[in-house]
Coordinates of C-alpha atoms and ligand atoms in Angstrom, one line a residue:
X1 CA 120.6 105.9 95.0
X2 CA 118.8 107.5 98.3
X3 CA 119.4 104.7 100.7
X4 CA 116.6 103.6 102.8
X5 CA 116.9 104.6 106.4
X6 CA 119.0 102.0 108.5
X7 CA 117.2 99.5 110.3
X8 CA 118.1 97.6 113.7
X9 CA 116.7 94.9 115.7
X10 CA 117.0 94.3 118.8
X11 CA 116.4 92.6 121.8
X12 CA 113.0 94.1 123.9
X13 CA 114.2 96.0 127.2
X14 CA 111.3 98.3 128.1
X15 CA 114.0 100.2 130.5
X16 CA 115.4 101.9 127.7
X17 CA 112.2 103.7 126.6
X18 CA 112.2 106.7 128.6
X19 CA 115.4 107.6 127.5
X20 CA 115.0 107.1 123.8
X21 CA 115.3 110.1 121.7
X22 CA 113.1 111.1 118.7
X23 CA 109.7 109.0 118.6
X24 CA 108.7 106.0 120.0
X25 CA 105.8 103.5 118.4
X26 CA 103.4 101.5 120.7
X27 CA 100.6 99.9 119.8
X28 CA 97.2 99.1 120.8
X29 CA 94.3 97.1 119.8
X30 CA 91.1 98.6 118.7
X31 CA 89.0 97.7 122.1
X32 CA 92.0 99.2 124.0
X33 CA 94.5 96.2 125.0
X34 CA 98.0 97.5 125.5
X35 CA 100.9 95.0 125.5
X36 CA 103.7 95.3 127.7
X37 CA 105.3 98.1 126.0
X38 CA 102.3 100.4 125.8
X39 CA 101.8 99.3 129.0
X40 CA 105.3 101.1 129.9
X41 CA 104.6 104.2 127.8
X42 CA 101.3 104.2 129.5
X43 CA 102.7 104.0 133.0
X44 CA 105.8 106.8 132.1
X45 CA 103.4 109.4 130.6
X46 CA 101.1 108.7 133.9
X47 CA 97.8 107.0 132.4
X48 CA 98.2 109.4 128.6
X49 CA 97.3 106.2 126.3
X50 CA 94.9 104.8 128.8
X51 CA 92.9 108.3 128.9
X52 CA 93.0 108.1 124.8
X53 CA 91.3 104.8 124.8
X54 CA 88.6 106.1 126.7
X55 CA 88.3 109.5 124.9
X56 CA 85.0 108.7 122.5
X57 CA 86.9 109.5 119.2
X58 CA 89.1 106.6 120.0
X59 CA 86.5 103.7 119.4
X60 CA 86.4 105.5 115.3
X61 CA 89.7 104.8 114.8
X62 CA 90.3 102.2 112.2
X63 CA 93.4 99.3 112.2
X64 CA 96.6 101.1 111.2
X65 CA 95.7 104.8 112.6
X66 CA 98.2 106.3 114.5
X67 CA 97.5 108.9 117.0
X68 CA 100.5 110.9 118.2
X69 CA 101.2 112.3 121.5
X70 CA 103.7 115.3 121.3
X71 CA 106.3 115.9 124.0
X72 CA 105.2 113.7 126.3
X73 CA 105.9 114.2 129.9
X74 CA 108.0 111.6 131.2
X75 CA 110.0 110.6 128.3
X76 CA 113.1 111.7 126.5
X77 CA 111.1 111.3 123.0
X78 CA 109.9 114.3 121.2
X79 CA 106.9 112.2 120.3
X80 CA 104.7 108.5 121.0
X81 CA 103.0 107.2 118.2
X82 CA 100.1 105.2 119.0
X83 CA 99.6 102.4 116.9
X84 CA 95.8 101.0 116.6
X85 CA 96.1 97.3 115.7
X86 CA 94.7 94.4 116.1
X87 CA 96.4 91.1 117.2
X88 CA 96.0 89.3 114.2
X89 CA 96.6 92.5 111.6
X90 CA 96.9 91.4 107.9
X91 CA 99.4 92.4 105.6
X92 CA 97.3 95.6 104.4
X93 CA 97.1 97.0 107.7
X94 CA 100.8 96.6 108.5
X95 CA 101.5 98.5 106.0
X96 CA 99.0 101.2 106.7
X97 CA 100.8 101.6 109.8
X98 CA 104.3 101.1 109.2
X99 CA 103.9 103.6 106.3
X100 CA 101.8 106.2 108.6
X101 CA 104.9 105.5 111.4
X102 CA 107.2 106.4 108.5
X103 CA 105.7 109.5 107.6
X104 CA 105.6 110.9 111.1
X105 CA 109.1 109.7 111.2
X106 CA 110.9 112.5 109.5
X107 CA 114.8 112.7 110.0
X108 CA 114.1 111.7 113.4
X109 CA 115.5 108.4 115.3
X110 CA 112.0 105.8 115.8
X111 CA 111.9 103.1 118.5
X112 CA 109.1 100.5 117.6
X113 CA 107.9 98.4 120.5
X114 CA 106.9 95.5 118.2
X115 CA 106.6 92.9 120.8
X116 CA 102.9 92.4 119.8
X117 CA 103.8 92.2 116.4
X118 CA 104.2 88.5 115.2
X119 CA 105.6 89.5 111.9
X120 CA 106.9 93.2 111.8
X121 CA 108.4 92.8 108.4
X122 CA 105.6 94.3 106.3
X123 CA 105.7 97.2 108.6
X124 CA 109.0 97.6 108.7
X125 CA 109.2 98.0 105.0
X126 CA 106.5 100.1 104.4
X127 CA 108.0 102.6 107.1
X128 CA 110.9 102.1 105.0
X129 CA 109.0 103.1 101.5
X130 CA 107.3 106.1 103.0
X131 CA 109.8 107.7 104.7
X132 CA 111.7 107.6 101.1
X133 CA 112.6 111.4 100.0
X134 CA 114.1 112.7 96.7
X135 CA 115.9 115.6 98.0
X136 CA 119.5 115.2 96.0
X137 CA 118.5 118.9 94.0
X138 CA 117.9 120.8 97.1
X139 CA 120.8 122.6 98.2
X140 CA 120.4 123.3 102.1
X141 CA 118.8 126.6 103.0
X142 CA 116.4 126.7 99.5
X143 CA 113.6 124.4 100.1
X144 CA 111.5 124.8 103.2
X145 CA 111.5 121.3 104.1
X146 CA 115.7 121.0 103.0
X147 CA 117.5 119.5 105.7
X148 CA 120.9 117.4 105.0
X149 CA 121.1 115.8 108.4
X150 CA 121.2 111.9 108.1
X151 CA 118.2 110.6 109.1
X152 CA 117.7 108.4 112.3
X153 CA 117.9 105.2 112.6
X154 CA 114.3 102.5 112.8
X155 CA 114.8 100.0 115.5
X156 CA 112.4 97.5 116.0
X157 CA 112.4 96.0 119.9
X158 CA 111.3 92.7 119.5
X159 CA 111.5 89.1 121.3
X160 CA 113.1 87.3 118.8
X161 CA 115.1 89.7 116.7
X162 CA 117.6 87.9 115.0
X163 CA 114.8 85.6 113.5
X164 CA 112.5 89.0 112.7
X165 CA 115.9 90.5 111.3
X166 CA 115.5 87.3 108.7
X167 CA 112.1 87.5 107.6
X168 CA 112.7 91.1 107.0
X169 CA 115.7 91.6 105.0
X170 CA 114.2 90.3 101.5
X171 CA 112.0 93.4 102.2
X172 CA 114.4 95.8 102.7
X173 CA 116.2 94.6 99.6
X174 CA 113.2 94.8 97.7
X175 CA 112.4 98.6 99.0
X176 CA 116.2 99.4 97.6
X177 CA 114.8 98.2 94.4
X178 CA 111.9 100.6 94.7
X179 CA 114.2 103.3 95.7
X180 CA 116.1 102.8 92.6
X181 CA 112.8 102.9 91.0
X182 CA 112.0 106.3 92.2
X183 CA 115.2 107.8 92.0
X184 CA 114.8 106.8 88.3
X185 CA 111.3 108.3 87.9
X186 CA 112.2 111.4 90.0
X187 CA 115.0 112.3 88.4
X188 CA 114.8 115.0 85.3
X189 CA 115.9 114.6 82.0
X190 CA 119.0 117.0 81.8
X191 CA 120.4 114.5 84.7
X192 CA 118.8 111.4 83.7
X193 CA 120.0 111.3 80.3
X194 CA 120.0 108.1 78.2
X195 CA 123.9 107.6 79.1
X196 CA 123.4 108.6 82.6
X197 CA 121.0 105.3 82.9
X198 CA 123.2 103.5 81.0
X199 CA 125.6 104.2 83.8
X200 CA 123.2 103.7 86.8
X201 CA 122.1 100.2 85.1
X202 CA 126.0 99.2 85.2
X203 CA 125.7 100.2 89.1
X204 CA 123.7 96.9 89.3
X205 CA 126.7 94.9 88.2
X206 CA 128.0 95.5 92.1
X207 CA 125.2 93.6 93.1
X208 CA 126.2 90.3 90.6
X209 CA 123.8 91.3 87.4
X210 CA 125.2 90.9 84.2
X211 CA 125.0 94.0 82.1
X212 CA 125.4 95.0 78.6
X213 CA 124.9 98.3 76.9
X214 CA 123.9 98.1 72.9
X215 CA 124.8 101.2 71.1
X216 CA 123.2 102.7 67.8
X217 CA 125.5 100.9 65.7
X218 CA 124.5 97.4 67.0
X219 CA 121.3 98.2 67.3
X220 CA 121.5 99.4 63.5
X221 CA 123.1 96.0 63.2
X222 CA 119.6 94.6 64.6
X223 CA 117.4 96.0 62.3
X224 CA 115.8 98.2 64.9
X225 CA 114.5 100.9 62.6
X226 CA 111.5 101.6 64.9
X227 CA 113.6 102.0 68.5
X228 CA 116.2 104.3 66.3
X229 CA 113.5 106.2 64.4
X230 CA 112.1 107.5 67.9
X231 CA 115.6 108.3 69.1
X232 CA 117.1 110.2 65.3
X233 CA 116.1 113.7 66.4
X234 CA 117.8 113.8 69.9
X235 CA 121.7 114.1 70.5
X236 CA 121.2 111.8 73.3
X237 CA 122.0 108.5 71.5
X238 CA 119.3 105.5 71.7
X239 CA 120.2 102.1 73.7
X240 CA 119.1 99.1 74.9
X241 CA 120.3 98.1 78.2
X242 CA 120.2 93.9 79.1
X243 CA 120.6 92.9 82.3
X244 CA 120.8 89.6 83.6
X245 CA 120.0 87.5 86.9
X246 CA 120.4 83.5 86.4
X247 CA 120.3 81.9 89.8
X248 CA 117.8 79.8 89.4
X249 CA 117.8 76.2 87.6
X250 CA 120.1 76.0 85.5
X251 CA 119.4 76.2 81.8
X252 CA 115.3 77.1 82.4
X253 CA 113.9 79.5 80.3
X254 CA 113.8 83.0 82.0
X255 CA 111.0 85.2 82.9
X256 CA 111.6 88.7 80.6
X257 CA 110.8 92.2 81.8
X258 CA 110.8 94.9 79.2
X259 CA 110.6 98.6 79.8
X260 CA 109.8 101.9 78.5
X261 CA 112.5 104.0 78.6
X262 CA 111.8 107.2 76.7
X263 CA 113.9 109.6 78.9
X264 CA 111.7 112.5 78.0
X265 CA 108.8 112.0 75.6
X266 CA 108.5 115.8 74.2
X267 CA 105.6 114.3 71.4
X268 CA 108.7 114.7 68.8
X269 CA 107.5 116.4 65.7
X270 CA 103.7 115.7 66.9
X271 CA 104.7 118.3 70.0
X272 CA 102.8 118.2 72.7
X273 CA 101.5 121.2 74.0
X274 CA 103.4 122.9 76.8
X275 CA 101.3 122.4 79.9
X276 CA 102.3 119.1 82.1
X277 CA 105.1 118.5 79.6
X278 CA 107.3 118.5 82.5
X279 CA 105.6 115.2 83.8
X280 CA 107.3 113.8 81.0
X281 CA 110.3 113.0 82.9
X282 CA 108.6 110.0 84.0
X283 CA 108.4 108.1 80.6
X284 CA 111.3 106.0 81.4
X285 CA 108.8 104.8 84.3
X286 CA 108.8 101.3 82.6
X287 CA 112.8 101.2 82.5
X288 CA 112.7 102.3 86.0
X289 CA 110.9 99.6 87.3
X290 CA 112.5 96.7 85.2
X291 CA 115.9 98.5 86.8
X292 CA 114.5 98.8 90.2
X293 CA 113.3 95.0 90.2
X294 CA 116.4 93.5 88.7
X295 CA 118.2 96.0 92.2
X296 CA 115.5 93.9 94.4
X297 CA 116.1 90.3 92.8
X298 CA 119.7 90.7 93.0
X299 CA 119.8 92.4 96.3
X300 CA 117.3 89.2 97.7
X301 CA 120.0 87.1 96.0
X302 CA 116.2 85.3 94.2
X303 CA 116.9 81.8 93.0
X304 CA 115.6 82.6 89.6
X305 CA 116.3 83.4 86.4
X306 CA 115.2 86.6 85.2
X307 CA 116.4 89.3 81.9
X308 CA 115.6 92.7 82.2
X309 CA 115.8 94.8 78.5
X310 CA 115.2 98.4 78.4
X311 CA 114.8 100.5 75.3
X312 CA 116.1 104.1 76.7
X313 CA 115.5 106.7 73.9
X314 CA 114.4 110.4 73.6
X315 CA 112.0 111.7 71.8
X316 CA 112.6 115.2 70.8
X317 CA 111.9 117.5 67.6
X318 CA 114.5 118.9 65.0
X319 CA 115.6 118.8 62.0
X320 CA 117.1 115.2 62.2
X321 CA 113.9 114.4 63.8
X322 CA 111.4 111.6 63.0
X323 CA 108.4 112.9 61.3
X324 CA 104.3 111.9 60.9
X325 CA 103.8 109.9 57.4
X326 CA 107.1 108.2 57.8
X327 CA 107.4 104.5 57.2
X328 CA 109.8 102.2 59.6
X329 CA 110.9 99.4 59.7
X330 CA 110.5 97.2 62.9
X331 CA 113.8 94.9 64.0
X332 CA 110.6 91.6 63.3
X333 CA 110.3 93.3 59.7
X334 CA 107.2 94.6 59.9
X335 CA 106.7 98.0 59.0
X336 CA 105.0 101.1 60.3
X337 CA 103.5 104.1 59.1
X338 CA 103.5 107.2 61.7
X339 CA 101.0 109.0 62.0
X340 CA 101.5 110.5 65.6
X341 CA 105.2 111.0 66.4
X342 CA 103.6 111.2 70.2
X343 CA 102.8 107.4 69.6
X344 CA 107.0 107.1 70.6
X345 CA 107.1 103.9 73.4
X346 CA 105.1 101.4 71.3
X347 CA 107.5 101.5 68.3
X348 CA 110.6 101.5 70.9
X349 CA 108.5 98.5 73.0
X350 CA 108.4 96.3 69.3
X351 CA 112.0 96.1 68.5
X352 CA 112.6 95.2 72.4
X353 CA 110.4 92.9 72.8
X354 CA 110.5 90.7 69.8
X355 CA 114.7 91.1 70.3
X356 CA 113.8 89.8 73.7
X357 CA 111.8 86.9 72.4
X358 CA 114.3 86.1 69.7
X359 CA 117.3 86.2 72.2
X360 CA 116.1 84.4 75.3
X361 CA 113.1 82.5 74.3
X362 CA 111.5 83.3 77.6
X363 CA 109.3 81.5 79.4
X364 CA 107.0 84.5 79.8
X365 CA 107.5 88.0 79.4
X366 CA 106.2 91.3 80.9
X367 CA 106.4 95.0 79.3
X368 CA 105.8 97.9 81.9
X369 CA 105.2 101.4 79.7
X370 CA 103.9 104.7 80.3
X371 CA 102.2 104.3 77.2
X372 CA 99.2 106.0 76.6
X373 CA 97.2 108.9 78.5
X374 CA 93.8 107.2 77.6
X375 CA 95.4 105.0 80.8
X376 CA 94.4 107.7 83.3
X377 CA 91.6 108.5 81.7
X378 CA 90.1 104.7 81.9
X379 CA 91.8 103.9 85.9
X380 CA 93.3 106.7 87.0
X381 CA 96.2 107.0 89.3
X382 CA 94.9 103.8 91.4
X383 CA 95.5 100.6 88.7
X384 CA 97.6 100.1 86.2
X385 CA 95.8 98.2 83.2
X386 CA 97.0 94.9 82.8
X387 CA 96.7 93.3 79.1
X388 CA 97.9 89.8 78.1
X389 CA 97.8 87.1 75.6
X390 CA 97.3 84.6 78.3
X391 CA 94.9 84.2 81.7
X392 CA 96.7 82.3 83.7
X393 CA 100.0 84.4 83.6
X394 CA 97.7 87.8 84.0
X395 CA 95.6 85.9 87.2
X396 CA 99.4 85.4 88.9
X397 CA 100.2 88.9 88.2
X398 CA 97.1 90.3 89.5
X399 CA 97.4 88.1 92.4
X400 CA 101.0 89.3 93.2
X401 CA 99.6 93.0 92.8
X402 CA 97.1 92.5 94.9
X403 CA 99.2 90.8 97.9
X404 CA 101.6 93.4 97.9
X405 CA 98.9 96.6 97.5
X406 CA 99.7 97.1 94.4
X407 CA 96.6 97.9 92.1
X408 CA 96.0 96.6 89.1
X409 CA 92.8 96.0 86.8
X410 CA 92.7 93.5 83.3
X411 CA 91.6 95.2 79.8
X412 CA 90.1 93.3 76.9
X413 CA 92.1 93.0 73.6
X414 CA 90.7 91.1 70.3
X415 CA 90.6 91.2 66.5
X416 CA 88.5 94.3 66.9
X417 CA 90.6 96.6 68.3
X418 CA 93.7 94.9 66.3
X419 CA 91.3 95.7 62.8
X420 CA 91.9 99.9 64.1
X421 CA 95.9 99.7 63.3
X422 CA 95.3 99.0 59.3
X423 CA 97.4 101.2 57.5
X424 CA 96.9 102.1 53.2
X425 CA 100.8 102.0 52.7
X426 CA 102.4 100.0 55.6
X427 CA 101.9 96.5 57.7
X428 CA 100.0 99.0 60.4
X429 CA 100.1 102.3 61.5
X430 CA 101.3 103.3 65.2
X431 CA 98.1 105.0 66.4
X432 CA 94.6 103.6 66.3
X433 CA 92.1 106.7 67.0
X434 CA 90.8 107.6 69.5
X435 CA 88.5 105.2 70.6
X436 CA 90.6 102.9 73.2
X437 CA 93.7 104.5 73.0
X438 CA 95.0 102.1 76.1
X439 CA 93.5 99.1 73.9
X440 CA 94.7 99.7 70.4
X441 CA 98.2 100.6 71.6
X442 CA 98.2 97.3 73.5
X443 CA 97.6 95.3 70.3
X444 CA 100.3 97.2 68.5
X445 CA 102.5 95.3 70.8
X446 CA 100.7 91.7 70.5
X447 CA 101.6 92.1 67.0
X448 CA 105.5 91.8 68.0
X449 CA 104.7 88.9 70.4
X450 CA 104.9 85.1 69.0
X451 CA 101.7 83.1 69.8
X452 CA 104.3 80.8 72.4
X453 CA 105.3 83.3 74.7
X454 CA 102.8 84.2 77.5
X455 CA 103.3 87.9 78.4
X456 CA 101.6 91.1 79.8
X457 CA 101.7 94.1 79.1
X458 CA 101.1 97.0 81.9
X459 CA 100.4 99.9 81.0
X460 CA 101.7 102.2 83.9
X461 CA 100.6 105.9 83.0
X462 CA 98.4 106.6 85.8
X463 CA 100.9 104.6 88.8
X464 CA 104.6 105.5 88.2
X465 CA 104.3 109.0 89.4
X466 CA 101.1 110.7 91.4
X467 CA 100.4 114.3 91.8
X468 CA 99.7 113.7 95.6
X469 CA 100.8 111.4 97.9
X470 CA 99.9 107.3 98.4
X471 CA 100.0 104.7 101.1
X472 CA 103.8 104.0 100.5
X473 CA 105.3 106.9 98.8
X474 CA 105.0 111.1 99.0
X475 CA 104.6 112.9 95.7
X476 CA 105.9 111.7 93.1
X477 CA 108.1 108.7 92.1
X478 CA 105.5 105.7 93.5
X479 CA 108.0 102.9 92.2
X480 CA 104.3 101.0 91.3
X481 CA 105.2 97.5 90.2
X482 CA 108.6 96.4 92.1
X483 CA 106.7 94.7 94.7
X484 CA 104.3 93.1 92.9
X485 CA 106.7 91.5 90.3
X486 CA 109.2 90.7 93.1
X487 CA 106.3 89.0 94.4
X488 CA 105.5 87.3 90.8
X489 CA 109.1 86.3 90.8
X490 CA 109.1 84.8 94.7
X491 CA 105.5 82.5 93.8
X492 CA 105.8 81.7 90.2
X493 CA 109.9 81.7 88.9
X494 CA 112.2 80.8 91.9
X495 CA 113.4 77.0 93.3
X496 CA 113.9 76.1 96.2
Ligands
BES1 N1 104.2 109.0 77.3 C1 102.9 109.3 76.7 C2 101.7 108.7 77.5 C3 101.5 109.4 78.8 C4 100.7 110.5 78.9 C5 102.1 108.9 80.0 C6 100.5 111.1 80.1 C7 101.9 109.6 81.2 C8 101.1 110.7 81.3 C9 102.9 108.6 75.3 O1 104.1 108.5 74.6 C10 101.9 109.3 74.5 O2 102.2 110.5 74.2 N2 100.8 108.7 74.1 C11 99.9 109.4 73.3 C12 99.4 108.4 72.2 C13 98.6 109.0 71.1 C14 99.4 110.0 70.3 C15 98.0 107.9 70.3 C16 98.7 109.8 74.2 O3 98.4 109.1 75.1 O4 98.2 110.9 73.9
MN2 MN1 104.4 110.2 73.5
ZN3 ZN1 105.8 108.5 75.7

């Protein structure tokens, strides 16, 4: 996994910031109030940050710019980040500014003087999350920006560090689970094969999750002809990984995440046509985040219980291949009638989830799936649409997506839409037109949800991976959905 840059804190002692190397991060508020270590940075570069204050662009800066001040005279640093900030920030403009901080960052060391910070944890991780780079397939001298120096260290000079050390170590744990996320998402399908998950799921088992790997035979055992149907024409052989995290009270029902993990989603027999296939990596991005928040819950040591399944499969053409017009049937019994061999994660999604269901009898359960481009077409690359079968787990959910910047946005379902999946010859078909693509292929999934189990369903086609960069991540991998079902988890399913 790329490991997060190292983080220190420490006690303030302004006398060490001229000689600190790489950057150093001060901050000021927006009508110019410095603190006492802008004050110092101030008084070493000879009035710099007081003459920015009173240059007129200043008073359009907006709570978390940073202005930076290259080599500044009188200081060992290469650069000073100005922070704009006001005393009271909320959580949303920490984060703008710890993730603008992070960016600058680089491989270089960074000295935050967070003294007027009352809470630098949500800073500290979103530095963390943007400074995140997937650079494992660049070999030194290829890529322009290839560098395999380690990257400095963050240290955060604070007046009470031990106790800001505290507050922000469930963050850095859960920004490991992100990392896991996007090293997931990033990583291409001749690497990230359905075994080689398998086998970065088990590295979770270091961490105290319980792991098990189902192979073809028991999923035959199962009856889950739809999961093993998507998986026939690829040699990489279908799974389902469960992982497990009880630490919470003892016997209660667990929350269940389920994920998408279609390790490269060619369209099967239905091909897809060539352009943008590559992004097709990413449709494991449900299974990456399920993995990346059973990392964080385990890493946070959460008092809760919580099961993770995944479905990892590949969905690829040949002679063994799945084909349009066949019939399944589903591990419920239900069966299914093809028609778009494109229409993979639903099918894989139905045997997981109702094995979920019948195996934990969760308390409520949560699918994450890159599942349909009509997604990005409704939302985007800014929400994911939310879907559910009941309000009050979907308002937590949005909630906790909201708190942690994470966007999300609730879709209807109803009889309607359901009416589209009738098939002549089978219990329903797997595609529903094209009218509400996003809708229809949600309530192919209600239909392998009992009536007693709250759940959501996310559909996550426009968030798992973005074509430019975000608030917390560069291009790429965004690991959308570790924070805000940590956070679900923290409010909703922990004691104590
Ligand atoms: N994995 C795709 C959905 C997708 C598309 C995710 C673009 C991310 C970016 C999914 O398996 C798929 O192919 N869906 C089809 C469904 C259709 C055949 C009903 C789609 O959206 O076109
Ligand atoms: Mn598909
Ligand atoms: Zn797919």
């Amino acid at each position: 996994m790329t490991q997060p840059v190292a983080v220190q804190f420490t006690e303030t002692d302004l006398a060490r910031v001229a000689e600190a190397e790489g950057r150093v991060a001060a901050f000021i508020t927006p009508d110019g109030k410095m603190d006492a270590g802008a004050r110092r940075v101030n008084k070493l570069t000879k009035g710099a940050l007081a003459r920015m204050t009173e240059a007129p662009g200043f008073a359009r800066k907006k709570p978390g710019d940073v202005v930076t001040l290259a080599w500044p005279a009188g200081m060992a640093a290469e650069a000073v980040d100005i922070v704009c900030l006001p005393r009271n920030a909320g959580a949303e403009d920490l984060r703008k500014a710890g993730a603008a901080l992070g960016k600058a960052k680089g491989k270089a060391p960074l000295l935050v003087l967070a003294g007027p910070l009352r809470k630098p944890a949500e800073l500290v991780q979103a530095a963390v999350l943007r400074a995140y780079e997937f650079d494992v397939h660049k070999t030194r001298d290829a890529g322009d920006d290839a560098d395999d120096t380690a990257p400095g260290p963050l240290t955060v000079m604070c007046g009470k560090p031990d106790e800001a050390e505290a507050a922000a170590r469930p963050g850095l744990a859960v920004a490991e689970g992100v990392f896991l996320t996007r090293d997931l998402v990033n990583e291409p399908a001749n690497v990230l094969t359905t075994t080689e998950f398998a086998r970065r799921i088990q590295g979770l088992e270091a961490l105290g999750v319980e792991v098990e790997i189902l192979e073809e035979d028991a999923l035959e055992k199962l009856g889950m002809g739809a999961l093993l149907a998507v998986g026939q024409g690829s040699d990489s052989p279908s799974k389902v990984a469960v992982m497990q995290w009880r630490h919470g009270e003892k016997d209660a029902a667990p929350l269940a995440l389920i994920g998408k993990g279609v390790v490269f989603d060619t369209g099967g027999i239905s091909l897809k046509p060539a352009a943008s296939m590559e992004e097709m990596t990413m449709d494991m991005g449900g299974a990456g985040v399920v993995t990346g928040v059973m990392h964080a819950l385990a890493a946070r040591k959460a008092r809760a219980n919580v099961v993770g399944l995944v479905g990892l499969v590949e969905n690829m053409p040949s002679a063994r291949a799945y084909r349009p017009g066949d019939v399944v049937t589903s591990m419920k019994g239900d069966t299914v009638e093809v028609i778009n061999t494109d229409a993979e994660g639903r099918l894989v999604l139905a045997d997981v989830l109702w094995y979920a269901q019948q195996r934990f009898k969760p308390a409520a359960m949560v699918d994450l799936a890159t599942l349909t481009g009509a997604m990005i077409i409704a939302l985007g690359h800014e929400k994911a649409g939310a879907f559910a079968n009941d309000d009050g787990l979907c308002r937590a959910f949005l909630k906790a997506a909201d708190d942690t910047g994470e966007g999300a946005w609730q879709l209807p379902m109803g009889d309607a839409y359901d009416e589209l999946l009738k098939s002549q010859i089978a219990d329903m078909k797997n595609v529903g037109g094209r009218s509400a693509g996003s809708i229809t292929a949600a309530q192919f999934l209600a239909r392998f949800v009992t009536d007693d189990t709250p759940w959501i369903h996310l559909d996550i086609a426009g968030v798992a991976r973005t074509g430019t960069e975000t608030t917390l991540a560069p291009k790429g991998a965004t690991g959308w959905g570790v924070r805000a079902l940590d956070r679900l988890v923290a409010d909703g399913y922990e004691t104590g």
